XYZ file of C-alpha atoms in Angstrom:
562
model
C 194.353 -58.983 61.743
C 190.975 -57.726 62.657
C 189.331 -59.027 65.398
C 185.715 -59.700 65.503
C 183.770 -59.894 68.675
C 180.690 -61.322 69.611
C 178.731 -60.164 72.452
C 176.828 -62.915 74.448
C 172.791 -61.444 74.656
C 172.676 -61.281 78.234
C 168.369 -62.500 79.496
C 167.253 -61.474 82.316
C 164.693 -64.404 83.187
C 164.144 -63.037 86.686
C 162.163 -60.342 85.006
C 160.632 -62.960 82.567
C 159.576 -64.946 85.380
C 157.822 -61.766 86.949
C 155.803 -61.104 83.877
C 153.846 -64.473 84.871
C 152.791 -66.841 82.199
C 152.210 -65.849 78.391
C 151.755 -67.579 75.550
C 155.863 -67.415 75.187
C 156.474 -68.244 78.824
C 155.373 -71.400 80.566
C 155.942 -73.021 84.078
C 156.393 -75.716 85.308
C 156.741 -77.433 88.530
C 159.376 -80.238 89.194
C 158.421 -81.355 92.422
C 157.355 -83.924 91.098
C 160.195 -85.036 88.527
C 158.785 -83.955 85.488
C 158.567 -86.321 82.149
C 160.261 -85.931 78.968
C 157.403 -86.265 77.004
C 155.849 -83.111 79.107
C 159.039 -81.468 78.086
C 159.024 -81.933 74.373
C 155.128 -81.289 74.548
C 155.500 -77.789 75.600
C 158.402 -77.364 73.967
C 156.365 -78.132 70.337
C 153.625 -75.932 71.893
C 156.271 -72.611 72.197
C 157.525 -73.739 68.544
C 153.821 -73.686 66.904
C 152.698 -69.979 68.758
C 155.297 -67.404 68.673
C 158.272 -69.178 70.409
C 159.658 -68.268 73.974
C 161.294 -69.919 77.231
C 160.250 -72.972 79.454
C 161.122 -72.668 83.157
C 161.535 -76.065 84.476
C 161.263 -75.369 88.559
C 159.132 -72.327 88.330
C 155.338 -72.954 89.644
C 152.506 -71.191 87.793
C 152.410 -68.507 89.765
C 156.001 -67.430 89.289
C 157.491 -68.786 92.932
C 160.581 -70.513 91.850
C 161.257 -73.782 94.247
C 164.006 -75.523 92.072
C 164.601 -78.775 90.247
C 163.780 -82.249 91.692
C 166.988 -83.492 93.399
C 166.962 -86.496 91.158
C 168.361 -83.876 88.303
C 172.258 -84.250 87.630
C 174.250 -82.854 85.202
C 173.747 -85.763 83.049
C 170.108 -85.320 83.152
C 171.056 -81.609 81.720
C 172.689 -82.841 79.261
C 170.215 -85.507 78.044
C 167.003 -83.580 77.837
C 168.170 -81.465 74.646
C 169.087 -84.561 72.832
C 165.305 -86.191 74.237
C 163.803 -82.738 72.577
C 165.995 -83.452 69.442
C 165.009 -87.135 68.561
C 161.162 -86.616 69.657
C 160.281 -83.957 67.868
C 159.668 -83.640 64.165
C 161.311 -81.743 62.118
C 164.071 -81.840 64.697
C 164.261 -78.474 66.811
C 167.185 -77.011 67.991
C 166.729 -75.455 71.359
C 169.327 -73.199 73.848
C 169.460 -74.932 77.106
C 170.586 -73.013 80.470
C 170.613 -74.039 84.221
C 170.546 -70.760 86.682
C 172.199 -71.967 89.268
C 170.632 -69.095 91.794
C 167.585 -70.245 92.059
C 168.237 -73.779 90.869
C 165.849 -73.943 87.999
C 166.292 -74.706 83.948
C 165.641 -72.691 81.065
C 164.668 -73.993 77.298
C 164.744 -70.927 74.607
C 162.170 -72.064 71.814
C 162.852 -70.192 68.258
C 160.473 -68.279 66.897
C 158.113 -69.993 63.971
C 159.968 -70.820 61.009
C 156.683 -71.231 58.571
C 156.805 -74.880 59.865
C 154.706 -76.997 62.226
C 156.366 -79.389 64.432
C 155.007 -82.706 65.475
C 156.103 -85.386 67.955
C 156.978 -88.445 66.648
C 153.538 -89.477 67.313
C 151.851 -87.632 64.980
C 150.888 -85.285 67.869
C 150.609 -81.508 67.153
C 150.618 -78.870 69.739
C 150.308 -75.167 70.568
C 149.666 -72.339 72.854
C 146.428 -71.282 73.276
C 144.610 -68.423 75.751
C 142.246 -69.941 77.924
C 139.834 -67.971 81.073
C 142.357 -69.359 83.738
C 145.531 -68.757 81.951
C 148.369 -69.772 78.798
C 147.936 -73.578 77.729
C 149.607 -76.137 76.024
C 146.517 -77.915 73.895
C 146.930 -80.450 71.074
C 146.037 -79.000 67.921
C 143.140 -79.788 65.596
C 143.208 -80.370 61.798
C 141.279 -77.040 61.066
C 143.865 -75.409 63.967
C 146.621 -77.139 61.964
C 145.428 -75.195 58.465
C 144.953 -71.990 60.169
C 148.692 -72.101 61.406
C 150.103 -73.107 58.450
C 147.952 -70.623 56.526
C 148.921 -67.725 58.460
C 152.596 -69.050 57.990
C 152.226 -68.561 54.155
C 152.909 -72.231 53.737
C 149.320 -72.970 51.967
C 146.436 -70.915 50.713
C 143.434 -72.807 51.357
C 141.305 -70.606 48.870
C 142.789 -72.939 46.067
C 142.204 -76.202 47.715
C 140.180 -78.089 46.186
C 136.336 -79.192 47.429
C 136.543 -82.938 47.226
C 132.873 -83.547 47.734
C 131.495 -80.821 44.947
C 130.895 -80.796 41.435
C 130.800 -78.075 38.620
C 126.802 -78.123 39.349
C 127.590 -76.786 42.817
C 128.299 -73.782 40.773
C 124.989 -71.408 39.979
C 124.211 -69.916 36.735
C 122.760 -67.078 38.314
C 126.338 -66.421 40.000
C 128.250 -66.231 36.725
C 126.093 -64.085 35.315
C 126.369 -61.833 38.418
C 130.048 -62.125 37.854
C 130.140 -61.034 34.248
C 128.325 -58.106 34.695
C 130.781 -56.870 37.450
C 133.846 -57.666 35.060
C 131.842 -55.445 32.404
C 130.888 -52.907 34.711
C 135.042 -52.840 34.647
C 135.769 -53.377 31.119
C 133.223 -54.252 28.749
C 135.986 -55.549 26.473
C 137.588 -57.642 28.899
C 138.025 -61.105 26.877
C 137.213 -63.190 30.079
C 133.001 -62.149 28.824
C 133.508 -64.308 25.481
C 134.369 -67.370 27.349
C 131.884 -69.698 28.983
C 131.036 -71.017 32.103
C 133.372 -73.844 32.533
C 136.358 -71.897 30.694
C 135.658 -69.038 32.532
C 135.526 -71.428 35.413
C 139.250 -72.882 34.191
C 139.985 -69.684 33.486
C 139.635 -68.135 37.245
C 140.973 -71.261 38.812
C 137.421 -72.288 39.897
C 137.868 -75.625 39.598
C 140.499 -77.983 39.309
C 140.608 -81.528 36.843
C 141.132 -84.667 38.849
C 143.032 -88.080 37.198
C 139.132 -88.960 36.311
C 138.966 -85.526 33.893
C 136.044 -84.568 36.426
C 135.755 -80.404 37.305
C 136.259 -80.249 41.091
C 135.541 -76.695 42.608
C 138.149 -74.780 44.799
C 137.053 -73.001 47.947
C 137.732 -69.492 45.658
C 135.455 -71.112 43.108
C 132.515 -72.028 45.742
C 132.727 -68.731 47.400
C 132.541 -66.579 44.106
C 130.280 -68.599 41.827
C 128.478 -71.131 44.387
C 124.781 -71.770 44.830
C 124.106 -70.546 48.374
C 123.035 -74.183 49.730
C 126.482 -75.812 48.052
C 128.335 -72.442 50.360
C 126.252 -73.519 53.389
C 127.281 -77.076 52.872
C 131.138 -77.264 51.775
C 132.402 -74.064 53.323
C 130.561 -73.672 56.309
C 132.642 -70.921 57.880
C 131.012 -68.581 55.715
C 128.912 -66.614 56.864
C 128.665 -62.566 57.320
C 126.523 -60.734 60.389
C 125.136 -57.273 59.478
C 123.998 -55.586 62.706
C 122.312 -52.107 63.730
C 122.712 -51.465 67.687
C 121.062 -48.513 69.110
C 122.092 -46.150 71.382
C 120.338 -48.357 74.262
C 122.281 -51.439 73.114
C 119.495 -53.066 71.552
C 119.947 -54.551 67.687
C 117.625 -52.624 65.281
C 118.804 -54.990 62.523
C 120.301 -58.364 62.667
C 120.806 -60.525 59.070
C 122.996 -62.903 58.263
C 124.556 -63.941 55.043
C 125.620 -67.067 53.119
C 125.576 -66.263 50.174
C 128.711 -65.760 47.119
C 130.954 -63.047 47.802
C 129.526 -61.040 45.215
C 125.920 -61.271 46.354
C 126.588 -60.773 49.508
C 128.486 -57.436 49.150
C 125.724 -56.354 47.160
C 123.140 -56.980 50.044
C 125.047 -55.504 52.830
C 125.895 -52.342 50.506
C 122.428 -51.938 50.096
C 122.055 -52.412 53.571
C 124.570 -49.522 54.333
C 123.947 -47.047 52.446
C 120.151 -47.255 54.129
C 121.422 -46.602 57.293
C 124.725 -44.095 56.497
C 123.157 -40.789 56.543
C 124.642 -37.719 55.148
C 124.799 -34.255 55.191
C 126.287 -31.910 52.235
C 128.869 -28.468 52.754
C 129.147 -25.599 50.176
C 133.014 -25.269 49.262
C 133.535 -22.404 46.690
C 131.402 -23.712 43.897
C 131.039 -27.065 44.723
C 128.749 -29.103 47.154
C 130.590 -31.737 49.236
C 128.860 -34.526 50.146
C 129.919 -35.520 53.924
C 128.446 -39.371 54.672
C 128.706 -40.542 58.384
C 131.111 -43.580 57.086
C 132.610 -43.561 53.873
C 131.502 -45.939 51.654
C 134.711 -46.045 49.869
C 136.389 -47.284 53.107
C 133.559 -49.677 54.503
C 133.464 -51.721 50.760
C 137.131 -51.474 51.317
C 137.261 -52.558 55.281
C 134.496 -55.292 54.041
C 136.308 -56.884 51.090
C 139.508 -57.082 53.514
C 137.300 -59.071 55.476
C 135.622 -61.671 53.068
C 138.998 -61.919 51.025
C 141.341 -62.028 54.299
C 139.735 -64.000 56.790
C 140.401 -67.188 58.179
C 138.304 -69.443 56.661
C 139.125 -72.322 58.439
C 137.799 -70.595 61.893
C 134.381 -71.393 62.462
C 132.912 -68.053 63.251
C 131.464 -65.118 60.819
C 132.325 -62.085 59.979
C 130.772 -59.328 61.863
C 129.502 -56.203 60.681
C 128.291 -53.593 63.628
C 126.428 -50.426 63.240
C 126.953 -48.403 66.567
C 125.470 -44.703 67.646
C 128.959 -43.478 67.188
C 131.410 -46.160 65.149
C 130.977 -48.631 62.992
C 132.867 -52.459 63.744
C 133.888 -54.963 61.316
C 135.370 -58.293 63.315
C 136.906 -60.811 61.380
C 138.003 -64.328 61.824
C 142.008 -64.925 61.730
C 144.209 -62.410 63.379
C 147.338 -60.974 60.804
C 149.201 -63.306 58.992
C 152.925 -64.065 60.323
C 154.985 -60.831 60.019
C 152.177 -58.278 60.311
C 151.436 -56.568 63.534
C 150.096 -53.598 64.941
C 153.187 -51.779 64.527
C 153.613 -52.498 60.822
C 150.496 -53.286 58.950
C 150.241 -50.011 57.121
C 153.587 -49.787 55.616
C 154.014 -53.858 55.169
C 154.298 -55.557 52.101
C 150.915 -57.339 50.849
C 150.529 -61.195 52.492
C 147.446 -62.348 51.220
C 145.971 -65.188 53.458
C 144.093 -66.538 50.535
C 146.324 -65.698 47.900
C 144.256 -67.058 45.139
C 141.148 -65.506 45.617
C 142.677 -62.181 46.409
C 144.470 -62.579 43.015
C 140.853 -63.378 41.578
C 139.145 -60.090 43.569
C 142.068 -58.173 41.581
C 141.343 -59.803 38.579
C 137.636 -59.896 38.746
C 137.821 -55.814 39.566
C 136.267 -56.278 43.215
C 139.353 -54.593 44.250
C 141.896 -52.586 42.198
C 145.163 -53.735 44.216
C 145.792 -56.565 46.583
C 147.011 -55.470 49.643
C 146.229 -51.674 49.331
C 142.911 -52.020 51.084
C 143.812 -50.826 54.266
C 145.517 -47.132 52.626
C 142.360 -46.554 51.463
C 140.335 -47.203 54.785
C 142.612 -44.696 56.691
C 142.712 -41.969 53.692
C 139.080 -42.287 53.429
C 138.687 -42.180 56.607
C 140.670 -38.967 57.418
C 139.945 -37.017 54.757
C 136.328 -37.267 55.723
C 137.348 -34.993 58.950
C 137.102 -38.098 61.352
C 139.551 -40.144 63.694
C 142.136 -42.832 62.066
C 140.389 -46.354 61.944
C 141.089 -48.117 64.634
C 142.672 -51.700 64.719
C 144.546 -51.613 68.775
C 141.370 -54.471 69.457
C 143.166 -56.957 66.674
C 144.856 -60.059 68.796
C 146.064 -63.196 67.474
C 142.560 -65.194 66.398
C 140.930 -61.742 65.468
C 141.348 -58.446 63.179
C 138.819 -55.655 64.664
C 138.565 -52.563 62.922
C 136.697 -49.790 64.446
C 135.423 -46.782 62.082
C 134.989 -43.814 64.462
C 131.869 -41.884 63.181
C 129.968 -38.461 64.653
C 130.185 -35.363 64.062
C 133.125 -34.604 61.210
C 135.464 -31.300 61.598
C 134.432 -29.561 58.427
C 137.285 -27.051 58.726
C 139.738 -30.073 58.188
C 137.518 -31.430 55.642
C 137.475 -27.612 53.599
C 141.661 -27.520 54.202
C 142.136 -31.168 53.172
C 140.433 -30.574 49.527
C 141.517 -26.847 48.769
C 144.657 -28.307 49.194
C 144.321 -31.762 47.431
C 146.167 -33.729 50.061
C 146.041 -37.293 49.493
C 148.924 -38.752 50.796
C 148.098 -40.846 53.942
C 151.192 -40.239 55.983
C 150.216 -35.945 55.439
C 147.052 -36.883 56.562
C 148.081 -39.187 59.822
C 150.038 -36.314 60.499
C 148.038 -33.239 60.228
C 145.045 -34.841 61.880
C 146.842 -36.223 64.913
C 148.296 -32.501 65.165
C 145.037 -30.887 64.582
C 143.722 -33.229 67.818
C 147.013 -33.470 70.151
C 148.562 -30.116 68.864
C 152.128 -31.021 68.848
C 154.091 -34.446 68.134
C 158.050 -35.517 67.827
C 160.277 -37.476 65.224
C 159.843 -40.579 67.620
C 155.764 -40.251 67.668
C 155.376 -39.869 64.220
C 157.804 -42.598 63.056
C 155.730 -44.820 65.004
C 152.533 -42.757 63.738
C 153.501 -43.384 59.901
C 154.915 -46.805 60.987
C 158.354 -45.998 59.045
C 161.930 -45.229 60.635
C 162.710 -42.003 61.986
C 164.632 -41.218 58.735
C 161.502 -41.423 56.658
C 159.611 -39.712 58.840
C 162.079 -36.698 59.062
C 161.990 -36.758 55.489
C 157.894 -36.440 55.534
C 157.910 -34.018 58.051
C 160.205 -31.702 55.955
C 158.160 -32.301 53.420
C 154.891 -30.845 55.058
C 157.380 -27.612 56.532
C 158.118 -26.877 53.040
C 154.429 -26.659 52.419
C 153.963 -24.450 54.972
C 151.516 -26.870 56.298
C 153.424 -27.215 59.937
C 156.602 -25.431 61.676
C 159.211 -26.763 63.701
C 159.831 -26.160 67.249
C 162.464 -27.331 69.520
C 162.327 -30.789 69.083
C 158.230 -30.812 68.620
C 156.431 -30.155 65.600
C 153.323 -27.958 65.865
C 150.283 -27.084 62.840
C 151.770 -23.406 61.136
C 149.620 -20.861 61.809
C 148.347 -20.324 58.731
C 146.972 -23.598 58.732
C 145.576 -23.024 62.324
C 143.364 -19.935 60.536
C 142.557 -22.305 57.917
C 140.755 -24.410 60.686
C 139.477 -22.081 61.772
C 141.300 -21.926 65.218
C 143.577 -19.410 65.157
C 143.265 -18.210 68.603
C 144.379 -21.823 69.986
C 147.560 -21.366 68.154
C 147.942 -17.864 69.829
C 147.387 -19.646 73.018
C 150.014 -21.967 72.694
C 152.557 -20.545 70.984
C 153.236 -17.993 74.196
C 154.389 -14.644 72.232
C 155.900 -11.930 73.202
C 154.081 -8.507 73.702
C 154.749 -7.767 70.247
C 153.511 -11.130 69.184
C 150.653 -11.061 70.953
C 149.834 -7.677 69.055
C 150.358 -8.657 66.389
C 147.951 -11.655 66.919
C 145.004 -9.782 68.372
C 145.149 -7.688 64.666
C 144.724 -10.578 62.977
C 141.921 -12.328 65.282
C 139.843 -8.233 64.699
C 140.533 -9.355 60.883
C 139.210 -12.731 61.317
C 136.451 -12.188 63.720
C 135.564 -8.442 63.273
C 136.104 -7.029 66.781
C 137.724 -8.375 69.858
C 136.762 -8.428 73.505
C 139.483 -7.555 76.462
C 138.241 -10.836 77.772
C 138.832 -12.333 74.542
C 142.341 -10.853 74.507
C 142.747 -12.684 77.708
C 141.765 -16.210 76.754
C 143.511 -15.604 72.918
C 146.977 -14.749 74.321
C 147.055 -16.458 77.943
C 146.970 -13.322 79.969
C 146.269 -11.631 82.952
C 143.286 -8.671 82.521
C 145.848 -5.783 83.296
C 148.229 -7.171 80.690
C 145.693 -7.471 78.563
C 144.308 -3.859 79.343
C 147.498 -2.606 78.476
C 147.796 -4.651 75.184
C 144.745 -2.903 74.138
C 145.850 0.475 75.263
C 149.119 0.217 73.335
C 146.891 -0.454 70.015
C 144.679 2.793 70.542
C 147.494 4.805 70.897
C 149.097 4.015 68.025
C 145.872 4.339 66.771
C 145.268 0.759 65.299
C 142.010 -0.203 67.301
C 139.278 1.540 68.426
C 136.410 1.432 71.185
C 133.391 0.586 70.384
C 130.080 0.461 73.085
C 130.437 1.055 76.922
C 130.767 -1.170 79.966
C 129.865 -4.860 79.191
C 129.448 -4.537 75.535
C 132.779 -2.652 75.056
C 134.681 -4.053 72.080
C 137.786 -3.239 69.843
C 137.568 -3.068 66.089
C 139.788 -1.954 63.590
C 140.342 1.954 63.343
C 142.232 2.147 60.301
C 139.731 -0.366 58.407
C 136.561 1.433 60.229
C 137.902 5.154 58.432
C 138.326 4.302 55.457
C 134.708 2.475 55.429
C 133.306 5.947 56.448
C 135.510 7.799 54.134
């Protein structure tokens, strides 16, 4: 008979207590016998955030002086029934007295797309305030916000109680028509009018009266601008220039429909996103400082994403060398930092995303942020940025300046497309080198995937494999235009490095001994007799004396002069 075992996870809470306070570890002092109802409190307040432990006879800053003497067993055994029967939906929580030390220890689960109550009626939950972690009641709004990022409602198809259809602006629908026939001029939703197009979209919903009542997607696509100031007043979008002093150039803000107001800040965009244009074979390549492609893509994440139950705008920053958009609501449960690229799409707002899609504002929901990076990279410029996003916020930075046209020149003679090629060969092209574990994490996909993608690019000749590093090819190096920093850290041989100096007199024209120094890593006699070995054997020549002494190509030089 097989046996199966389990092994007992072993915590370490010493080491928890030494991180200090989070908002998934809380103290708290039993000097003074601490209350049940303080208990279940923070317990509800762990449940509601991201889970985590309660010390019991721990003091905020970490010294551990031990439960009140008045604590027996019995009292041990009591308080996870007291959590049980006071908190709604019942919670079940691991209990654990450390004897050394003489403290107690409540494991919260993580968030199970629930929100717990006391029997009360009183919600709770972590928040981050300036003097540390707290346990806070939650608001209504906070309430929707949690349970929204949970999945467990999409407030973009609740319905506005207070509006009416005439809330709704002519002007609006026939904004919105002529972007679905800018799409498809066939598209049957044109025939229809406003209230079944309305019906249609999910605009509105029909009370027990028969009465139209607008949904927050309905408002925010087809609402007059003073019905969007009144009934969703969240909404609102901050377009700002800074200058290289840190003064604003341009501040406006926006309340308008979602439409009109991507429209306006476009317009105000492409004013202020210069560009300069590159000769590639027989084409002219346009090279903007931002893509547009990515900023209507990084923007439209924002409006159709955000939290609209926060009560701050959406923040659009101009900056000497990136651009900034901040939006309200941090990633929805299950996305993180390490995963949002390769994650499945989790609308926030599910229904107006599905309405964006539908509408044509966006061709895929969910698929925003590929495009961001790919437009990003293939443009010659760093990956967008998103390390700034916390919990209440999702920053994404747009690194602009100058754009490495070699990259840009390899990246379309080669049609690459693929974002995970691109991750790839531009973090190489800036760090040089990278290993299985950097670029799973790079990619965001296991290590298996990323082998696979790797191999991939070898095949193409596009990188080489050394050791347990991965490195650009050279060939790729001399498409860049770099070639001697490949020479320089690949350390050849004498040979090598012979063979290397031919190729940089092909590339370059002539070559320098000081040149030969810096392009193979050497020492000036070395390189002397590196040189010296090439005349002989009658490959390179001298050309000029003394300080303007260089080495060309002998073989190439006599048959130009026949």
């Amino acid at each position: 008979m097989e046996q199966q075992l389990k092994l007992k996870v072993v915590i370490n809470y010493n080491a928890l207590i030494k991180k200090g306070e989070t908002l998934e570890i809380e103290f708290k002092s039993d000097k003074r016998p601490l209350s049940d109802k303080d208990i279940y409190e923070c317990v509800i307040g762990l449940a509601n955030t991201k889970g985590g432990y309660l010390f019991i006879g721990v003091e905020d800053n970490g010294k551990i002086t031990g439960l009140n003497k008045v604590r027996d067993q019995s009292w041990q055994t009591k308080i996870k029934a007291a959590i049980r029967n006071n908190i709604m939906p019942p919670l079940d929580v691991k209990c654990e007295y450390i004897e050394e030390g003489n403290y107690f220890v409540i494991q919260v689960p993580s968030p199970q797309k629930i929100l717990y109550y006391s029997t009360k009626g009183v919600y709770y939950h972590r928040v981050m305030k300036i003097e540390g972690p707290e346990t806070v009641p939650m608001l209504p709004n906070e309430q929707l916000s949690r349970l929204s990022n949970l999945g467990r409602i999409d407030i973009s198809q609740e319905e506005l109680s207070e509006a009416a259809f005439d809330d709704f602006d002519p002007v609006e629908f026939a904004r919105l028509k002529n972007l679905i026939s800018q799409i498809s001029s066939n598209n049957p939703l044109l025939n229809l009018s406003n209230e079944e197009l309305a019906k249609a979209l999910g605009f509105v919903k029909t009370n027990n009266k028969g009465v139209l009542i607008p949904t927050l997607t309905g408002m925010l696509i087809v609402g007059k601008e003073s019905s969007i100031n009144k009934f969703i007043p969240t909404h609102e979008v901050a377009f700002q220039v800074i200058d290289e002093n840190l003064n604003p150039k341009t501040n406006k803000f926006f309340k308008k429909s979602i439409i009109a107001t991507i429209e306006e800040i476009y317009s105000l965009f492409e004013a202020y996103n210069k560009e300069k244009e590159i000769n590639l074979e027989l084409q002219r390549i346009s090279i903007p400082d931002y893509s547009p492609f990515a900023f209507r893509e990084a923007l439209l994440n924002a409006l159709i994403h955000r939290d609209y139950s926060i009560n701050q705008s959406i923040y659009i920053r101009f900056e000497s060398d990136h651009l900034k958009i901040i939006s309200p609501g941090g990633f929805i449960e299950g996305i993180t930092l390490d995963n949002f690229i390769t994650h499945e799409p989790k609308p926030r707002n599910r229904q107006l995303a599905e309405v964006c899609q539908r509408i044509g504002l966006v061709e895929r929901v969910g698929r925003g942020i590929d495009k961001i990076f790919i437009e990003q990279l293939r443009l010659g410029r760093c990956a967008p940025d998103y390390s700034s996003t916390d919990n209440n916020t999702v920053r994404v930075m747009l690194p602009g300046g100058e754009s490495n046209l070699n990259f840009v020149k390899f990246v379309v003679q080669n049609k690459i497309t693929n974002l995970y090629e691109l991750l790839i060969l531009s973090t190489l092209q800036e760090h040089k080198k990278i290993d299985l574990k950097t670029s799973a994490k790079l990619i965001q996909e296991n290590q298996q995937s990323a082998k696979k993608r790797l191999s991939n690019l070898i095949s193409k000749n596009f990188i080489k494999n050394k050791g347990k590093d991965y490195t650009l090819s050279s060939w790729v190096y001399r498409e860049l235009n770099i070639l001697d920093e490949y020479i320089r850290l690949s350390g050849f041989d004498g040979i090598q490095q012979e063979t290397m100096i031919m190729q940089y007199i092909e590339e370059k024209g002539s070559i320098t001994r000081a040149e030969v120094e810096t392009l193979c890593n050497i020492p000036s006699k070395t390189a002397s007799r590196r040189i010296d070995k090439l005349i002989e054997n009658g490959k390179v020549k001298v050309v000029g004396r003394n300080r303007s002494t260089k080495y060309i190509n002998k073989i190439k030089n006599d048959q130009q002069n026949g």
